[in-house]
Short mmCIF file of N, CA, C and O in Angstrom, two decimals:
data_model
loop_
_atom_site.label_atom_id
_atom_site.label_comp_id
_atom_site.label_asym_id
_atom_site.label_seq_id
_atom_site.Cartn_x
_atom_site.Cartn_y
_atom_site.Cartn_z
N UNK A 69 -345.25 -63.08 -100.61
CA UNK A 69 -346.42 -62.24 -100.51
C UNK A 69 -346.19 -61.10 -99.53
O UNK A 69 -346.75 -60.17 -100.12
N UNK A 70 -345.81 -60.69 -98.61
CA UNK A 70 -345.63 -60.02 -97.34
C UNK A 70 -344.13 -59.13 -98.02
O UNK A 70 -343.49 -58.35 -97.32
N UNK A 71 -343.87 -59.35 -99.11
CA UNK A 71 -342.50 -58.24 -99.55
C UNK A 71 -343.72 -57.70 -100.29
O UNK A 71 -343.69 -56.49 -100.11
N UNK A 72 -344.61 -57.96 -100.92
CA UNK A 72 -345.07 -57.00 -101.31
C UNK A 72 -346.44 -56.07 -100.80
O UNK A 72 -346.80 -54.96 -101.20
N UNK A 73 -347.02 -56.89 -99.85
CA UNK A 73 -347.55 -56.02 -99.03
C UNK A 73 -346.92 -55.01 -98.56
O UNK A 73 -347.42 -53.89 -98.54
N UNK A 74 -345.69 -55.29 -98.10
CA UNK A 74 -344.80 -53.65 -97.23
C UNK A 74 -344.68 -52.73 -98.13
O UNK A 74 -344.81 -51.52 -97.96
N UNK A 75 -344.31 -53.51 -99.54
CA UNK A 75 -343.68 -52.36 -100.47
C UNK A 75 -344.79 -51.49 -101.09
O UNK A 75 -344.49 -50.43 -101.62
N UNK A 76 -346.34 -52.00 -101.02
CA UNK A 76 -347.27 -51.41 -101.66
C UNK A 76 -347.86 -50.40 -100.08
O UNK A 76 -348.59 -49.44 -100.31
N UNK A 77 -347.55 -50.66 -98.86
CA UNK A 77 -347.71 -49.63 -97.99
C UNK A 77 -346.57 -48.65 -97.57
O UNK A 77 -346.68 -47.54 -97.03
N UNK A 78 -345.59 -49.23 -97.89
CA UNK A 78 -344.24 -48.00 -97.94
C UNK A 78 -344.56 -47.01 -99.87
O UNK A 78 -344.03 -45.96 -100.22
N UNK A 79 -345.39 -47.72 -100.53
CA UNK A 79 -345.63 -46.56 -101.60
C UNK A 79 -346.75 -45.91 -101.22
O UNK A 79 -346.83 -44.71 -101.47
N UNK A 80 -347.91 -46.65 -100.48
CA UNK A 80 -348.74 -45.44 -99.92
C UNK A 80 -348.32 -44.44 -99.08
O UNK A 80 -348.55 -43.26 -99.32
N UNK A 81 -347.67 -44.87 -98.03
CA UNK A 81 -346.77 -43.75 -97.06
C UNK A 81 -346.27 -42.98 -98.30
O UNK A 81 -346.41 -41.79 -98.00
N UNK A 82 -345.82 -43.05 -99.38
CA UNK A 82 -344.89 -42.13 -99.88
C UNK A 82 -345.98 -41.26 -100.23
O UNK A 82 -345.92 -40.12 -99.77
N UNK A 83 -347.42 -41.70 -101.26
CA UNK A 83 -348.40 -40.98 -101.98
C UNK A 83 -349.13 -40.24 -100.53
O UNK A 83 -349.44 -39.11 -100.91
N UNK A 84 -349.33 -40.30 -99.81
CA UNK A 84 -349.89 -39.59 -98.64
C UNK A 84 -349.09 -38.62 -98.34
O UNK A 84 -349.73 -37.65 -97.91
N UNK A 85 -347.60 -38.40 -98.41
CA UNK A 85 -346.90 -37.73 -97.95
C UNK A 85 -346.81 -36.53 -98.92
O UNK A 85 -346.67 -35.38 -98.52
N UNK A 86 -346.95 -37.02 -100.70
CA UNK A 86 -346.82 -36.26 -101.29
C UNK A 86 -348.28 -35.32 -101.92
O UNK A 86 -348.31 -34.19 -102.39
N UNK A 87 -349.30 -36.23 -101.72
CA UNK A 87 -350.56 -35.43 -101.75
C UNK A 87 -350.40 -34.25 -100.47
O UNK A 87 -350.45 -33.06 -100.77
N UNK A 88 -350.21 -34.65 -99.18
CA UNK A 88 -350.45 -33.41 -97.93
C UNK A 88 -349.20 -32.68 -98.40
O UNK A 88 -349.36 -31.50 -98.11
N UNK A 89 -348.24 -32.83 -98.89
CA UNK A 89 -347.53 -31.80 -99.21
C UNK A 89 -347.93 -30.84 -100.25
O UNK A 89 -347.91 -29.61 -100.18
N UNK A 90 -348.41 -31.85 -101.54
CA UNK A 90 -348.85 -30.37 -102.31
C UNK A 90 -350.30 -30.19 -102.22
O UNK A 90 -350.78 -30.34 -103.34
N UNK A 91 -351.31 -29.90 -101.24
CA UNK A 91 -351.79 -29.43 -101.02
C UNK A 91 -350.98 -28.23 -100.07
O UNK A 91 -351.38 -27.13 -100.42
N UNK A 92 -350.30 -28.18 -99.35
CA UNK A 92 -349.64 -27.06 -98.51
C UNK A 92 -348.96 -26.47 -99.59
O UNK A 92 -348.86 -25.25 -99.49
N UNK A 93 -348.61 -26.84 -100.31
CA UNK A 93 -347.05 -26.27 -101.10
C UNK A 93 -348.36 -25.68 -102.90
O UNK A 93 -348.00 -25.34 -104.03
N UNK A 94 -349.64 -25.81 -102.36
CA UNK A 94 -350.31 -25.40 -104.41
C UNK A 94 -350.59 -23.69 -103.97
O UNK A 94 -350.38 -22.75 -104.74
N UNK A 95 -351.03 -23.59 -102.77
CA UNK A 95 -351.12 -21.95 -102.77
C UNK A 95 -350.21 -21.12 -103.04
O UNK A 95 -350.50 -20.32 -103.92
N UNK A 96 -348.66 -21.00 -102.33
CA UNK A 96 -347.77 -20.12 -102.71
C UNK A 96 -347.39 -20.80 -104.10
O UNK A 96 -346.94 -19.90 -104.80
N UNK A 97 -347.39 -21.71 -104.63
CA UNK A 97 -346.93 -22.20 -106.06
C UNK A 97 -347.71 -21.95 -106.89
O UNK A 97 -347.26 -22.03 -108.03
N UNK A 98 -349.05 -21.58 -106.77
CA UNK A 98 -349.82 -21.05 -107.86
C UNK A 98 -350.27 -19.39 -107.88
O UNK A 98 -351.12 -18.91 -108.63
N UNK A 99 -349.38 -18.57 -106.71
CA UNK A 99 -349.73 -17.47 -106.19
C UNK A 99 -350.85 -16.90 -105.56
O UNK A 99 -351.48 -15.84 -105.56
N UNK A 100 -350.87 -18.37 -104.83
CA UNK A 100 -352.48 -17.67 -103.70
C UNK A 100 -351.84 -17.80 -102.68
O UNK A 100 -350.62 -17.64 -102.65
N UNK A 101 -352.59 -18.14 -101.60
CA UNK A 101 -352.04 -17.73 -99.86
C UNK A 101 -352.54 -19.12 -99.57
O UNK A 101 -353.47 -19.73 -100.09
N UNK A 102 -351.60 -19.54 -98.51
CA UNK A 102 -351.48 -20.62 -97.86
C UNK A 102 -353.08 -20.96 -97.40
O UNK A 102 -353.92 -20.06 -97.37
N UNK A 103 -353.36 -22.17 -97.09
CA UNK A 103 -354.50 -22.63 -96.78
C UNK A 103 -354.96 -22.71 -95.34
O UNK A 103 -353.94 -23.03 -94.73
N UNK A 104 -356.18 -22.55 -94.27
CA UNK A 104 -355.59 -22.01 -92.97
C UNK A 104 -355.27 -22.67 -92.24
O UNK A 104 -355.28 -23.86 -92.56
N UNK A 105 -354.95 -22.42 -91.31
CA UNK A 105 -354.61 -22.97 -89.93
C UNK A 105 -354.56 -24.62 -89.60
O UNK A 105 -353.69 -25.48 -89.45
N UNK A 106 -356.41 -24.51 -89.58
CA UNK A 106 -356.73 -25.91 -88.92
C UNK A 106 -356.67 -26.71 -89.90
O UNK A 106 -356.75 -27.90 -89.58
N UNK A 107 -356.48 -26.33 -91.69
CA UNK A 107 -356.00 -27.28 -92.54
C UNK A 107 -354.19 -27.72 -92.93
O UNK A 107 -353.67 -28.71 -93.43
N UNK A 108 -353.72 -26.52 -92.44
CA UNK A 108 -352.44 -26.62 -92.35
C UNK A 108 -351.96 -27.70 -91.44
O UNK A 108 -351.34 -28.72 -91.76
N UNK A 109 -352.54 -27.13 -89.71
CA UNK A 109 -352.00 -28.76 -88.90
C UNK A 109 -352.76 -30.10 -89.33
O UNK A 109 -352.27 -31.13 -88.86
N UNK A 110 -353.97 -30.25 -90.22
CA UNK A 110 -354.22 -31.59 -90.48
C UNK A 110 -353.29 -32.07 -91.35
O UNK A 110 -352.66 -33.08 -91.03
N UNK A 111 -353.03 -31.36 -92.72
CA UNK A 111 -351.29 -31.45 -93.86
C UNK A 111 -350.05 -31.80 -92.73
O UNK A 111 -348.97 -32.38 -92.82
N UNK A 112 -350.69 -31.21 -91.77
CA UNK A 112 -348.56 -31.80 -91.01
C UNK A 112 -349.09 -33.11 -90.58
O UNK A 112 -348.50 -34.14 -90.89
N UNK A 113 -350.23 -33.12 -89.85
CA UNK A 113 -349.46 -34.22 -89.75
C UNK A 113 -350.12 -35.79 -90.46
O UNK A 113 -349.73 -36.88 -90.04
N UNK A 114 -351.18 -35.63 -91.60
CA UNK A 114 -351.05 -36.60 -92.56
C UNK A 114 -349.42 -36.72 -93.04
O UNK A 114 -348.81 -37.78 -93.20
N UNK A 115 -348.78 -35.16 -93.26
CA UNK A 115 -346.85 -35.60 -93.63
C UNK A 115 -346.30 -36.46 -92.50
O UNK A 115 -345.56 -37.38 -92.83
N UNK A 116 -346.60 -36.25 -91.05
CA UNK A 116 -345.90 -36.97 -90.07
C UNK A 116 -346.46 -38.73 -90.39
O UNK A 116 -345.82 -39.77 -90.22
N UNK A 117 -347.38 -38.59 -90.73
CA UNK A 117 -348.51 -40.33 -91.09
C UNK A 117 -347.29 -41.08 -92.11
O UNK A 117 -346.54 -42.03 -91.92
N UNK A 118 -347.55 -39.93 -93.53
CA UNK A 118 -347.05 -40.84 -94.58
C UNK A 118 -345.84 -41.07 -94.58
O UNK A 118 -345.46 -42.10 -95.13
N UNK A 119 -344.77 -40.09 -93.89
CA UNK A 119 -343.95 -40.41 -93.40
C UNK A 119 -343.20 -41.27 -92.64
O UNK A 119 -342.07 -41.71 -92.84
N UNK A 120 -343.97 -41.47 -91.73
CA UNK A 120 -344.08 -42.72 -90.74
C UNK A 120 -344.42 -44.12 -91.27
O UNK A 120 -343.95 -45.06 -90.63
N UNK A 121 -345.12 -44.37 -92.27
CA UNK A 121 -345.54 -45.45 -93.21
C UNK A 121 -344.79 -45.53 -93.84
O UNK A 121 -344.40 -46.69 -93.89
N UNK A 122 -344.04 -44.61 -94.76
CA UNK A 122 -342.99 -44.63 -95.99
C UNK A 122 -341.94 -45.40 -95.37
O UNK A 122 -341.56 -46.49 -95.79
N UNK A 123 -341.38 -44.65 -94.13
CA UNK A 123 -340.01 -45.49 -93.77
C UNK A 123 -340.15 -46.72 -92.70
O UNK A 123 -339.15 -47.33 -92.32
N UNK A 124 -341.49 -47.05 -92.24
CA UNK A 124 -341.61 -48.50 -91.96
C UNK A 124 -341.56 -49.43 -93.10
O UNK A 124 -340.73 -50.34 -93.19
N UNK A 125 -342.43 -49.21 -93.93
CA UNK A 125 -342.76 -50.08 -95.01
C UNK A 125 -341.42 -49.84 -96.26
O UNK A 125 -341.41 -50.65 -97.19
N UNK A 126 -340.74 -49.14 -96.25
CA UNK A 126 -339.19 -49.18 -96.93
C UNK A 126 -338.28 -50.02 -96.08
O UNK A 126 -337.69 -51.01 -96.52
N UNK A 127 -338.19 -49.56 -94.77
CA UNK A 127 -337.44 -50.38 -93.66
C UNK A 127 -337.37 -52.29 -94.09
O UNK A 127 -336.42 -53.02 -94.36
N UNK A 128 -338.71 -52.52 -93.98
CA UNK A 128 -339.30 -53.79 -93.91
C UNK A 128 -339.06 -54.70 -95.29
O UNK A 128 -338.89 -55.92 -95.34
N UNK A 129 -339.09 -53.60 -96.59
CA UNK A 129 -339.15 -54.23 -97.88
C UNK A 129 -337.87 -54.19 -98.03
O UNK A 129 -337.49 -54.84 -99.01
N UNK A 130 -337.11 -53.71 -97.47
CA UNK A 130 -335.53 -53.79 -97.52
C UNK A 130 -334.46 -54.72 -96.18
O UNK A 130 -333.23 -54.76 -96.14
N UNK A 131 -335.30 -55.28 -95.36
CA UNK A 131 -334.73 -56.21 -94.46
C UNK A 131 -334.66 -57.07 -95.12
O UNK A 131 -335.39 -57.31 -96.08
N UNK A 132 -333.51 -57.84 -94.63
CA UNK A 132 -333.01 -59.09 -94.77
C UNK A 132 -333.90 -60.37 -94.11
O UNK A 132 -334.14 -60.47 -92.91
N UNK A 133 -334.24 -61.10 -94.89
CA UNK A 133 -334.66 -62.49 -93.87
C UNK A 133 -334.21 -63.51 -93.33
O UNK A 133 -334.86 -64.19 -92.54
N UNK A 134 -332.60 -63.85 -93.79
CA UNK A 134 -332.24 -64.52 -93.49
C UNK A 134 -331.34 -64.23 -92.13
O UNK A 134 -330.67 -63.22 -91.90
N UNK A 135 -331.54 -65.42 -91.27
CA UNK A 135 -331.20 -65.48 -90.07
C UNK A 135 -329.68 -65.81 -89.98
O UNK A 135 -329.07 -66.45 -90.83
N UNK A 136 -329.04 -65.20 -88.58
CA UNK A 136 -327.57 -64.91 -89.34
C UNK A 136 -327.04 -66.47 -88.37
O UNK A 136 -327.44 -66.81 -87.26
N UNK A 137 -326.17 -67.09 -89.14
CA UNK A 137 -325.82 -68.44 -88.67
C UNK A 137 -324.52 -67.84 -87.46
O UNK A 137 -323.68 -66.94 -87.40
N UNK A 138 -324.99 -68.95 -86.65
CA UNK A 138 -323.88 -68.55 -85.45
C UNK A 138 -322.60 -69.46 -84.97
O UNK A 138 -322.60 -70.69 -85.02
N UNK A 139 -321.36 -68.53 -84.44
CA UNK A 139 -320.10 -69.18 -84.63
C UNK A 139 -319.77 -70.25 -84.35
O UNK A 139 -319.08 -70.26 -83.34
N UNK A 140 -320.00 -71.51 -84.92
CA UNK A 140 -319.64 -72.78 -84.21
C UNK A 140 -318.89 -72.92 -82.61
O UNK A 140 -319.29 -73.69 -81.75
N UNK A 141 -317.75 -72.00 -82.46
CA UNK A 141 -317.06 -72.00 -81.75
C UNK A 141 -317.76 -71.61 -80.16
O UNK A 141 -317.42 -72.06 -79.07
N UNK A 142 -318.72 -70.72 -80.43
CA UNK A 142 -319.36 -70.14 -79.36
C UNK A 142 -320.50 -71.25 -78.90
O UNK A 142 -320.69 -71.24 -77.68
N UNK A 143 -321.02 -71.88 -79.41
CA UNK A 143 -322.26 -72.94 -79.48
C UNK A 143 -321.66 -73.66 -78.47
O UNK A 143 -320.43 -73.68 -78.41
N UNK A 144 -322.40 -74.34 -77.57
CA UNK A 144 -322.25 -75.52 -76.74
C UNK A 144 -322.96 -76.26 -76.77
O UNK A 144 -324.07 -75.97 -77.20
N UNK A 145 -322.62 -77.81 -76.24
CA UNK A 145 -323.29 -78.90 -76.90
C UNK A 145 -323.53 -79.41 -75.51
O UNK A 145 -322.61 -79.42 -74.69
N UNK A 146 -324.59 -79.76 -75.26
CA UNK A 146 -324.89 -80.30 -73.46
C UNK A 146 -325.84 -81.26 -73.82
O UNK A 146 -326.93 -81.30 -74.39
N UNK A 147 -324.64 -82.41 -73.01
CA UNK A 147 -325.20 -83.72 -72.93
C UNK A 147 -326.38 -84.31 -72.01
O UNK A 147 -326.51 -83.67 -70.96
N UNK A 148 -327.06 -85.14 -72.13
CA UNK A 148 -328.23 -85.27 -71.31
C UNK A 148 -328.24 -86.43 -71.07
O UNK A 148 -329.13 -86.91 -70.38
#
């Protein structure tokens, strides 16, 4: 359950990232003028958000779980 929780918030990070982008990116692409100011820095940084979500929640759905077994040789055994 928890692989797919990450992977369904590393795809929202992605859809957040790509909605605030084309909202910044529909004015010069449809030949109007950029959108202003104080909507421009809210688009950066919803991109800095979904961004930040995309590659936690990719990070996470792509870790390993298994715990890495350790060198017999190094292990010590203390008697009691």
């Amino acid at each position: 359950m928890g692989k797919g929780i990450t992977g369904f918030i590393g795809i929202a990070g992605l859809v957040i990232t790509l909605v605030a982008a084309g909202y910044v990116a529909r004015g010069p692409l449809t030949g109007g003028t950029l959108p202003p100011r104080v909507h421009l820095i809210g688009a950066a940084a919803w991109i800095v958000v979904g961004l930040v979500t995309f590659l936690w929640g990719t990070r996470k759905f792509t870790a390993s779980t298994e715990r890495p077994e350790p060198e017999r040789g190094r292990l010590r055994m203390y008697k009691r």
